[in-house]
PDB file of C-alpha atoms in Angstrom:
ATOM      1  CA  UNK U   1      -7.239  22.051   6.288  1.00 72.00           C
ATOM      2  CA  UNK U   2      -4.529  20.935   4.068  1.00 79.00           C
ATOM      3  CA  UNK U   3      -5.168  18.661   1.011  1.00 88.00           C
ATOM      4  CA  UNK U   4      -2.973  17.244  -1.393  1.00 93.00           C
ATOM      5  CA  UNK U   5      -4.355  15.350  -4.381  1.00 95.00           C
ATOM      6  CA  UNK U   6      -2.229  13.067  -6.826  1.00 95.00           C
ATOM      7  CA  UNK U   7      -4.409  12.855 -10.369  1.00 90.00           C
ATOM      8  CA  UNK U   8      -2.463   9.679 -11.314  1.00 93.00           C
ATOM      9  CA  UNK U   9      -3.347   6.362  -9.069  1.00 93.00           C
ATOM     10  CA  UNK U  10      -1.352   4.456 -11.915  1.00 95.00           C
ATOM     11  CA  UNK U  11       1.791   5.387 -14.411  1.00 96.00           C
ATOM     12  CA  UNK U  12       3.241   2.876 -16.790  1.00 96.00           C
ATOM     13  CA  UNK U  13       6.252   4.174 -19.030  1.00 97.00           C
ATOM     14  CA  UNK U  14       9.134   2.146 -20.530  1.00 97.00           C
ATOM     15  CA  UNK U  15      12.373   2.114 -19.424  1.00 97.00           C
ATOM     16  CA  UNK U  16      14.358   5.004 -20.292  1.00 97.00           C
ATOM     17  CA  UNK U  17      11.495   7.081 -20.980  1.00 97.00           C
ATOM     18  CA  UNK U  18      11.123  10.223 -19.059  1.00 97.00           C
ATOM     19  CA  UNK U  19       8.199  10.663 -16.369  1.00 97.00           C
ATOM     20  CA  UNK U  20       6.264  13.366 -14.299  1.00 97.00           C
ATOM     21  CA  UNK U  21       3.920  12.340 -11.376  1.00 97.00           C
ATOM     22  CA  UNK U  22       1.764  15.101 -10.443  1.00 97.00           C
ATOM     23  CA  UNK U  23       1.050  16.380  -7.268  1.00 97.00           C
ATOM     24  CA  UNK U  24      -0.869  19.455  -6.371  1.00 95.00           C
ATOM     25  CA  UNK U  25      -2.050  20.815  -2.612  1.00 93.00           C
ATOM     26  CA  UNK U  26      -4.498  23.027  -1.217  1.00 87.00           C
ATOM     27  CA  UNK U  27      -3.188  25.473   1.403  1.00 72.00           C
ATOM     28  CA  UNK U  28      -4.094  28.610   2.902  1.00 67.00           C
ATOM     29  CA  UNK U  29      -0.840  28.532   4.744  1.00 74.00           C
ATOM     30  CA  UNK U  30       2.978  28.368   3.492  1.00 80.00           C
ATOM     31  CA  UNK U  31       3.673  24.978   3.673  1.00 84.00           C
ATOM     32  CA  UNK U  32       6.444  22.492   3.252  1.00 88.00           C
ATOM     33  CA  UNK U  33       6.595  19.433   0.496  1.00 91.00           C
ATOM     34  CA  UNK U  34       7.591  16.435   0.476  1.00 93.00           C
ATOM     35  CA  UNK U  35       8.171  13.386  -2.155  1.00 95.00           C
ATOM     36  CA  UNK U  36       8.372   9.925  -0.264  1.00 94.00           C
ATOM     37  CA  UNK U  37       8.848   6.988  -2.290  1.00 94.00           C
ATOM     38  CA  UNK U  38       8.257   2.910  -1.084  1.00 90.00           C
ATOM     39  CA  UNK U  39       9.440   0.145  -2.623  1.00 89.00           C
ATOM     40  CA  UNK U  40       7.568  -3.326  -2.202  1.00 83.00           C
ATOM     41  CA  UNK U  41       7.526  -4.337   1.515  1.00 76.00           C
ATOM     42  CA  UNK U  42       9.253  -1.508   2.941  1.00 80.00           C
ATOM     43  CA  UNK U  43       8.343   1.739   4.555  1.00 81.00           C
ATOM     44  CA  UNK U  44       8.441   5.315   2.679  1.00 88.00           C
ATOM     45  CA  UNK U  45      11.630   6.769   2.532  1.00 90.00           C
ATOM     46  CA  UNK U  46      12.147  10.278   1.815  1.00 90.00           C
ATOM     47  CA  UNK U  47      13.329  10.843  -1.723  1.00 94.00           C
ATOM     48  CA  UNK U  48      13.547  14.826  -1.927  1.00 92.00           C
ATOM     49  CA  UNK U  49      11.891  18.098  -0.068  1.00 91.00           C
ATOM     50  CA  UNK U  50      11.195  21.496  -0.404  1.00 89.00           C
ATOM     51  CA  UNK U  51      11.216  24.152   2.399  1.00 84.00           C
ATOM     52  CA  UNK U  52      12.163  27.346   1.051  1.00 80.00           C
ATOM     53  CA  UNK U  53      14.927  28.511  -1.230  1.00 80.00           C
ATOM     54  CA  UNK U  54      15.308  27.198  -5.372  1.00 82.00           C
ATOM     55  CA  UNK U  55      11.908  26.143  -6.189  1.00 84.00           C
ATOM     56  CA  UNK U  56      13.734  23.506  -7.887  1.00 86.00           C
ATOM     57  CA  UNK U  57      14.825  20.543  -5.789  1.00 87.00           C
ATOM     58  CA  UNK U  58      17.043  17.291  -6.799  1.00 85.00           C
ATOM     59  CA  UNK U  59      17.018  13.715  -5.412  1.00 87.00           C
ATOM     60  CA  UNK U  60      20.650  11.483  -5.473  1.00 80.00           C
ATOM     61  CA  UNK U  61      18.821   9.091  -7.780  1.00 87.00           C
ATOM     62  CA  UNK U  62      18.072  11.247 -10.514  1.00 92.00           C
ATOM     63  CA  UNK U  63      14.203  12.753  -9.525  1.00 95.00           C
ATOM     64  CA  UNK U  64      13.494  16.409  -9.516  1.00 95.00           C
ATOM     65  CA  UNK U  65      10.618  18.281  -8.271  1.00 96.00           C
ATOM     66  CA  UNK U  66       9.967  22.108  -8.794  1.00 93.00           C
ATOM     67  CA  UNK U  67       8.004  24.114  -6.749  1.00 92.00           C
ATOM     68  CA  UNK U  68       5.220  26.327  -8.537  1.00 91.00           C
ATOM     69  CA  UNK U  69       3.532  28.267  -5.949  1.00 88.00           C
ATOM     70  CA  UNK U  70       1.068  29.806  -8.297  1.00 89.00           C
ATOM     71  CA  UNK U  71      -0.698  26.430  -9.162  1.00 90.00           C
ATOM     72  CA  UNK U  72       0.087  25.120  -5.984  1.00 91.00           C
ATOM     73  CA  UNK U  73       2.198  22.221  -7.549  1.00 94.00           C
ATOM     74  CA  UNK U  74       4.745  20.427  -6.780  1.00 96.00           C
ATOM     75  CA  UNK U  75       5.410  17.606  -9.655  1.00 97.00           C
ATOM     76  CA  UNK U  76       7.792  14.902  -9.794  1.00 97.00           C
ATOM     77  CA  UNK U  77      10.076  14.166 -13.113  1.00 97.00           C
ATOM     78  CA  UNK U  78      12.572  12.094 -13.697  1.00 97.00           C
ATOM     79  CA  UNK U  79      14.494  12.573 -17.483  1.00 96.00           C
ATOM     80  CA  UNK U  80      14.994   8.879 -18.058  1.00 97.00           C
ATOM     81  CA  UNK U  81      13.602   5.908 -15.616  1.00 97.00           C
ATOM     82  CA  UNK U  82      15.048   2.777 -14.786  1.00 96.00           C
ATOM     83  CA  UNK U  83      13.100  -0.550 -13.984  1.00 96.00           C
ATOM     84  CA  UNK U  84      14.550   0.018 -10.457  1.00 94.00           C
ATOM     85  CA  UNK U  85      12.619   3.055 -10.364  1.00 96.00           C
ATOM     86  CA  UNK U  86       9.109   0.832 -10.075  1.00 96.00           C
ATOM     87  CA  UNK U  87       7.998   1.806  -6.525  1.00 95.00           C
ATOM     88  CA  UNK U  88       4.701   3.945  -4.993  1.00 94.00           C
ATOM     89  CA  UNK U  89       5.719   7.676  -5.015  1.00 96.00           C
ATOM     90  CA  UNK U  90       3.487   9.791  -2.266  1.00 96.00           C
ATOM     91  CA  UNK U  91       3.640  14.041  -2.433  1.00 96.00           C
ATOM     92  CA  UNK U  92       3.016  14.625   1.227  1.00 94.00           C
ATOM     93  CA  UNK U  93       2.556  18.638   2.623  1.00 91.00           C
ATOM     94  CA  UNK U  94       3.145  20.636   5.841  1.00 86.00           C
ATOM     95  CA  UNK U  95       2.348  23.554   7.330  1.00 76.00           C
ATOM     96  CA  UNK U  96       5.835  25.516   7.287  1.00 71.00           C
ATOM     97  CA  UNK U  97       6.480  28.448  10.238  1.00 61.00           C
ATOM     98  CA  UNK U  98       6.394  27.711  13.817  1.00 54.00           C
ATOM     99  CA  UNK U  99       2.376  26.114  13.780  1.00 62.00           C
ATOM    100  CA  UNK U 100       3.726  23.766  16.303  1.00 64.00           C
ATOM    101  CA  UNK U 101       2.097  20.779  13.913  1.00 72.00           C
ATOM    102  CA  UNK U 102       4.181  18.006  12.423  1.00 79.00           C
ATOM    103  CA  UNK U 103       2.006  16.028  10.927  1.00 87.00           C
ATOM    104  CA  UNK U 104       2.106  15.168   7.382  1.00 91.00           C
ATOM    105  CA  UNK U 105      -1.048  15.349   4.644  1.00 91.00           C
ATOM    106  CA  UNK U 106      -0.119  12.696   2.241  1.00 94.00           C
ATOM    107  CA  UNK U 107      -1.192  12.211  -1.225  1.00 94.00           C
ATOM    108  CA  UNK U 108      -3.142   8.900  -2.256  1.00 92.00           C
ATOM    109  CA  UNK U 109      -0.113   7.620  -3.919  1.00 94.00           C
ATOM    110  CA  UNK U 110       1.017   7.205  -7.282  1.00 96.00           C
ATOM    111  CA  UNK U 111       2.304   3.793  -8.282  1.00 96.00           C
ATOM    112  CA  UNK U 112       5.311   3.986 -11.208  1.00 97.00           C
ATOM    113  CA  UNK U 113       5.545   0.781 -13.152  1.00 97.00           C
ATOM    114  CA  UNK U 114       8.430   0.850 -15.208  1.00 97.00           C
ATOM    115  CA  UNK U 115       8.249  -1.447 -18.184  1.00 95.00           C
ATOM    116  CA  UNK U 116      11.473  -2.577 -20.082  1.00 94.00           C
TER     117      UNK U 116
ATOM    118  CA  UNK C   1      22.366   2.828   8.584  1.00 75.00           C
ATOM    119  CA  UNK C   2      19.721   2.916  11.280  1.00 80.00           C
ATOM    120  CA  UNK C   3      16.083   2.488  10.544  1.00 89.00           C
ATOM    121  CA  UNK C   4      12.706   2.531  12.386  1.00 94.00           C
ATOM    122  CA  UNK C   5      11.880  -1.538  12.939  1.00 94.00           C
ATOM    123  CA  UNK C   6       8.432  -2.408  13.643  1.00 96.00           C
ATOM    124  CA  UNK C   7       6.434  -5.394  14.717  1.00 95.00           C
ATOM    125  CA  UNK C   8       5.108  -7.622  13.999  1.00 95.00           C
ATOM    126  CA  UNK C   9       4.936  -7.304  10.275  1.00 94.00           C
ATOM    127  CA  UNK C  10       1.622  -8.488  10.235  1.00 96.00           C
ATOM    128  CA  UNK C  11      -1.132  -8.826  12.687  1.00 97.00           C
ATOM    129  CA  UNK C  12      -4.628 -10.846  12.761  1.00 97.00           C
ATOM    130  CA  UNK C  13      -7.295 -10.289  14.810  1.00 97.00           C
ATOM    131  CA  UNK C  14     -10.866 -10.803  15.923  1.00 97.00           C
ATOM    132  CA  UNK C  15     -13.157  -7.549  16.313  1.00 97.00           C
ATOM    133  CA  UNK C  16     -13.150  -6.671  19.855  1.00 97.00           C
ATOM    134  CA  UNK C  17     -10.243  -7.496  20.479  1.00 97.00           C
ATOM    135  CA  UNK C  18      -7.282  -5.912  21.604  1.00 97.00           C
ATOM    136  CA  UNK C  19      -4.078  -5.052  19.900  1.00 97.00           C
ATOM    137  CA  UNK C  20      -0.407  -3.735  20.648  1.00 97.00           C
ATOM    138  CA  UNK C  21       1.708  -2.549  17.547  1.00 97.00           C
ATOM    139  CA  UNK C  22       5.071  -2.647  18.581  1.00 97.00           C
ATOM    140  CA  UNK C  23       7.731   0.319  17.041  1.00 97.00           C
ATOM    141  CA  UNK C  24      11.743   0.718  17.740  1.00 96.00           C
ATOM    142  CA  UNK C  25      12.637   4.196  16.594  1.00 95.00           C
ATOM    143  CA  UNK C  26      16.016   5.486  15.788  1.00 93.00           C
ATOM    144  CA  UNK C  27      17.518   5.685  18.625  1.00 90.00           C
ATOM    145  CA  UNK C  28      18.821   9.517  18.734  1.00 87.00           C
ATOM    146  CA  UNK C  29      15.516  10.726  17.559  1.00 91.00           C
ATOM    147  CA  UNK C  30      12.601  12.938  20.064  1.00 89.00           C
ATOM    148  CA  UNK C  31       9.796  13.286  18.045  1.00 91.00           C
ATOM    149  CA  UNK C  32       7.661   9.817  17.558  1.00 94.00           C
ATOM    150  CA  UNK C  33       4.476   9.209  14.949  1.00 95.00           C
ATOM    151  CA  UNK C  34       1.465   6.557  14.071  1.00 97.00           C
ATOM    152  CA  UNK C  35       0.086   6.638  10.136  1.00 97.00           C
ATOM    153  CA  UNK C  36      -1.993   3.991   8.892  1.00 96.00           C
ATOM    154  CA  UNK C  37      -3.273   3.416   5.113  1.00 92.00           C
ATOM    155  CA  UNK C  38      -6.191   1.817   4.679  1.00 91.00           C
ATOM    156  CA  UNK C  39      -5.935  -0.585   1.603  1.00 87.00           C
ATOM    157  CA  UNK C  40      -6.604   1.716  -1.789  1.00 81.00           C
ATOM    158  CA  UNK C  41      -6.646   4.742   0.771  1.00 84.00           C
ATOM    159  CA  UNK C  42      -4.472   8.030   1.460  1.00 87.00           C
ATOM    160  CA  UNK C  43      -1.688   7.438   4.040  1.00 92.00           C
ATOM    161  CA  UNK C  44      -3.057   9.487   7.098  1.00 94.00           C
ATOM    162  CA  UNK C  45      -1.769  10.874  10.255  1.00 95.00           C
ATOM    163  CA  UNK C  46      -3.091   9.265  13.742  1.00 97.00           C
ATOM    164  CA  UNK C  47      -0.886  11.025  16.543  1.00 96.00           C
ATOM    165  CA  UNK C  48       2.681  12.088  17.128  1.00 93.00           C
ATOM    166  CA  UNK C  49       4.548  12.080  20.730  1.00 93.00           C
ATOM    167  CA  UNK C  50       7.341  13.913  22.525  1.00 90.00           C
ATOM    168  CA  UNK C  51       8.511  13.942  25.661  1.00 88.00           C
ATOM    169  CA  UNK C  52       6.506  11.050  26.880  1.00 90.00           C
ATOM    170  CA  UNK C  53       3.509  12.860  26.221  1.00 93.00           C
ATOM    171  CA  UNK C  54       1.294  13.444  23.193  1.00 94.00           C
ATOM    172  CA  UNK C  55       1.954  16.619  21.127  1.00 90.00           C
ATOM    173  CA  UNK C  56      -0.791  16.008  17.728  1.00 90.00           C
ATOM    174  CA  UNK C  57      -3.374  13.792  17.213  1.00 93.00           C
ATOM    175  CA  UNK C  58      -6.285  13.428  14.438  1.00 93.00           C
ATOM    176  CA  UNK C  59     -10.082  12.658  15.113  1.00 93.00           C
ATOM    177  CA  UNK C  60      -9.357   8.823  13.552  1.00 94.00           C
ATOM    178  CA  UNK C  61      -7.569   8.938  17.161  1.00 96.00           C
ATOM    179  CA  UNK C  62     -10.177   8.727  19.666  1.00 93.00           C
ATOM    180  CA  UNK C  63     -10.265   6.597  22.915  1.00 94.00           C
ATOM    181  CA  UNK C  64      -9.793   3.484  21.523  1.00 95.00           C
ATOM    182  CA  UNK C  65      -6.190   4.240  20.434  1.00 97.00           C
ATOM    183  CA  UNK C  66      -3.575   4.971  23.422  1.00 97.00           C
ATOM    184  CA  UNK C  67      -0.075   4.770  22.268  1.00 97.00           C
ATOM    185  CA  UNK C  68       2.757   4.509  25.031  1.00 95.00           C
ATOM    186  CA  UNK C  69       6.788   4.399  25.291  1.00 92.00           C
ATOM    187  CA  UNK C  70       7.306   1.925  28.086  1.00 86.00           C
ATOM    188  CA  UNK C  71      10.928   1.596  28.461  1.00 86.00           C
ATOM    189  CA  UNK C  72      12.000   4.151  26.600  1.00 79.00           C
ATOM    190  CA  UNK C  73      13.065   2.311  23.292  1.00 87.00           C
ATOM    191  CA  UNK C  74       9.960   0.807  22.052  1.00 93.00           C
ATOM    192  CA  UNK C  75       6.940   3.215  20.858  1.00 96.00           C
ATOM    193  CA  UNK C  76       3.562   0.939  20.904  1.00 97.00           C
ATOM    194  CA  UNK C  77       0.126   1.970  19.547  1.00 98.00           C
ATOM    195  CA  UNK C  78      -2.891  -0.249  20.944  1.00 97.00           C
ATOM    196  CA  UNK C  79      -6.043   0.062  20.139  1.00 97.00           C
ATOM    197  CA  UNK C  80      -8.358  -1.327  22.441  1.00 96.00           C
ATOM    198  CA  UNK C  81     -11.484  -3.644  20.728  1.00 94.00           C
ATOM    199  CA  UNK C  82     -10.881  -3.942  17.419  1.00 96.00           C
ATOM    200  CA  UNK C  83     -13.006  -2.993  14.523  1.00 96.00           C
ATOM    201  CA  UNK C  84     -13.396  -4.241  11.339  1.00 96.00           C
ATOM    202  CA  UNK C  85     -12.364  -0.639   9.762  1.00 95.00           C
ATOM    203  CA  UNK C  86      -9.293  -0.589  11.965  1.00 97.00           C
ATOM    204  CA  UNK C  87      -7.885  -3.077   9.326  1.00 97.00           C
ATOM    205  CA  UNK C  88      -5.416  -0.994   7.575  1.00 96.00           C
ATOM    206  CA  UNK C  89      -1.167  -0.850   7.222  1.00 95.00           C
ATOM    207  CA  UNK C  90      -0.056   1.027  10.331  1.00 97.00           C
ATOM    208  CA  UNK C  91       3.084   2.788   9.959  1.00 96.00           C
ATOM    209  CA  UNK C  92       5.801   4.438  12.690  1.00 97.00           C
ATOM    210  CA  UNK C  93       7.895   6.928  12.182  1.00 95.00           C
ATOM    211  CA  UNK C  94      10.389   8.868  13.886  1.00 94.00           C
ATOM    212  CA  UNK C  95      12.316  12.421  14.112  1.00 90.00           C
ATOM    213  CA  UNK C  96      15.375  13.807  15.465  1.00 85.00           C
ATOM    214  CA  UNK C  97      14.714  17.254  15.267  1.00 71.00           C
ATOM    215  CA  UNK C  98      11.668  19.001  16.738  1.00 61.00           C
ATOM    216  CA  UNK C  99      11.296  21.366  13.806  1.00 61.00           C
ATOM    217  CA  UNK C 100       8.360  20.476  11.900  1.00 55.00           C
ATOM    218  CA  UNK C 101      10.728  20.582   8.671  1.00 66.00           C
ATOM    219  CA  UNK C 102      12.371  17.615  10.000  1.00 72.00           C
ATOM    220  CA  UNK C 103      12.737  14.307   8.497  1.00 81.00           C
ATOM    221  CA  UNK C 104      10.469  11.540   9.346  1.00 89.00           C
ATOM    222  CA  UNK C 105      11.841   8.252   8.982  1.00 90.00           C
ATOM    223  CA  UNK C 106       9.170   5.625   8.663  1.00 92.00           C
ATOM    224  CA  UNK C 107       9.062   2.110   9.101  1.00 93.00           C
ATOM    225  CA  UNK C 108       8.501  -1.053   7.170  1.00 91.00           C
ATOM    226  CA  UNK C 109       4.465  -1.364   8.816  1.00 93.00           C
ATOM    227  CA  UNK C 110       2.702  -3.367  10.051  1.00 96.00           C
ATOM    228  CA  UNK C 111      -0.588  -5.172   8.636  1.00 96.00           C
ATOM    229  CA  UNK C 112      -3.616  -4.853  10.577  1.00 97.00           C
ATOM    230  CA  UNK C 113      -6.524  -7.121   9.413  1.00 97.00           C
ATOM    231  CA  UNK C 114      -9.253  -7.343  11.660  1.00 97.00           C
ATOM    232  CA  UNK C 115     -12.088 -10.624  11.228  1.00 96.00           C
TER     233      UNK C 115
END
């Protein structure tokens, strides 16, 4: 069974300050990953993904995430944060090939609390 | 820009009761899901449906849940007598695609507490 475990329940970093938000899974399988991010009172929204390809992927807003197959890791960074950045960040995995399953194995969440 | 609505946005209940959690998924999209978070818990997967029938569904999805898309808009999830553990932010989400790399847009949730 998949697994994905965030280290970090809670990251506070000033404004313009750079940040990474780990994330690391447990697979026997080739999988997919996922960042999903969720402001106060809304649902997640999907901020960037990796399926195959540049283990390096990019966000609009600024957030990259690089896939490191070797320590099963897929962490979050962003260079220089902004207070609008202050949301819960979730590293979700799935199974990639055609496994038929679509379910998602979230992360416990990592909050980001951008201070100015 | 359309997005997965859900109601209502939050829900109280006695144990043994019964609920309906009420979901409007974009309206293009095939592939329909249930998550719930427990407060201070992981966000975790309760079943997914296509084509009017059930595709996935975890062991937290047992006979008390039934989920349903009655007029082919709205997805609902009801569980049938409440418990106290059932309290917990239930989320929807939908999918265009049927590839399992496909997005999943979520919605807003809805808050489950259960007295």
């Amino acid at each position: 069974a998949q697994s994905v475990t965030q280290l970090d329940s809670q990251v506070p970093v000033f404004e313009e300050a750079p940040v990474e938000l780990r994330c690391n899974y447990s697979s026997s399988v080739s999988v997919y990953l996922f960042w999903y991010v969720q402001y106060p009172n809304q649902g997640l929204q999907l901020l960037l993904k990796y399926l195959s390809g540049s283990t390096l992927v990019e966000s609009i807003n600024g957030f990259e995430a690089e896939f490191n197959k070797s320590q099963t890791s897929f962490h979050l960074r962003k260079p220089s944060v902004h207070i609008s950045d202050t949301a819960e960040y979730f590293c979700a995995v799935i199974a990639s090939g055609d496994t038929g399953r679509r379910a998602l194995t979230f992360g416990s969440g990592t909050r980001l609390q951008v201070q100015p | 820009e359309p997005e997965v609505t859900q109601t209502p946005s939050h829900q109280v209940t006695q144990m043994g009761q019964e609920v309906i959690l009420r979901c409007v998924p974009i309206s293009n999209h095939l592939y329909f899901y249930w998550y719930r978070q427990i407060l201070g818990q992981k966000v975790e997967f309760l079943v997914s449906f296509y084509n009017n029938e059930i595709s996935e569904k975890s062991e937290i999805f047992d006979d008390q849940f039934s989920v349903e898309r009655p007029d082919g808009s709205n997805f609902t999830l009801k569980i049938r007598s409440t418990k106290l553990e059932d309290s917990a932010m239930y989320f929807c989400a939908s999918s265009w695609l049927v590839r399992s790399y496909n997005e999943q847009f979520f919605g807003p949730g809805t808050r489950l507490t259960v007295l």
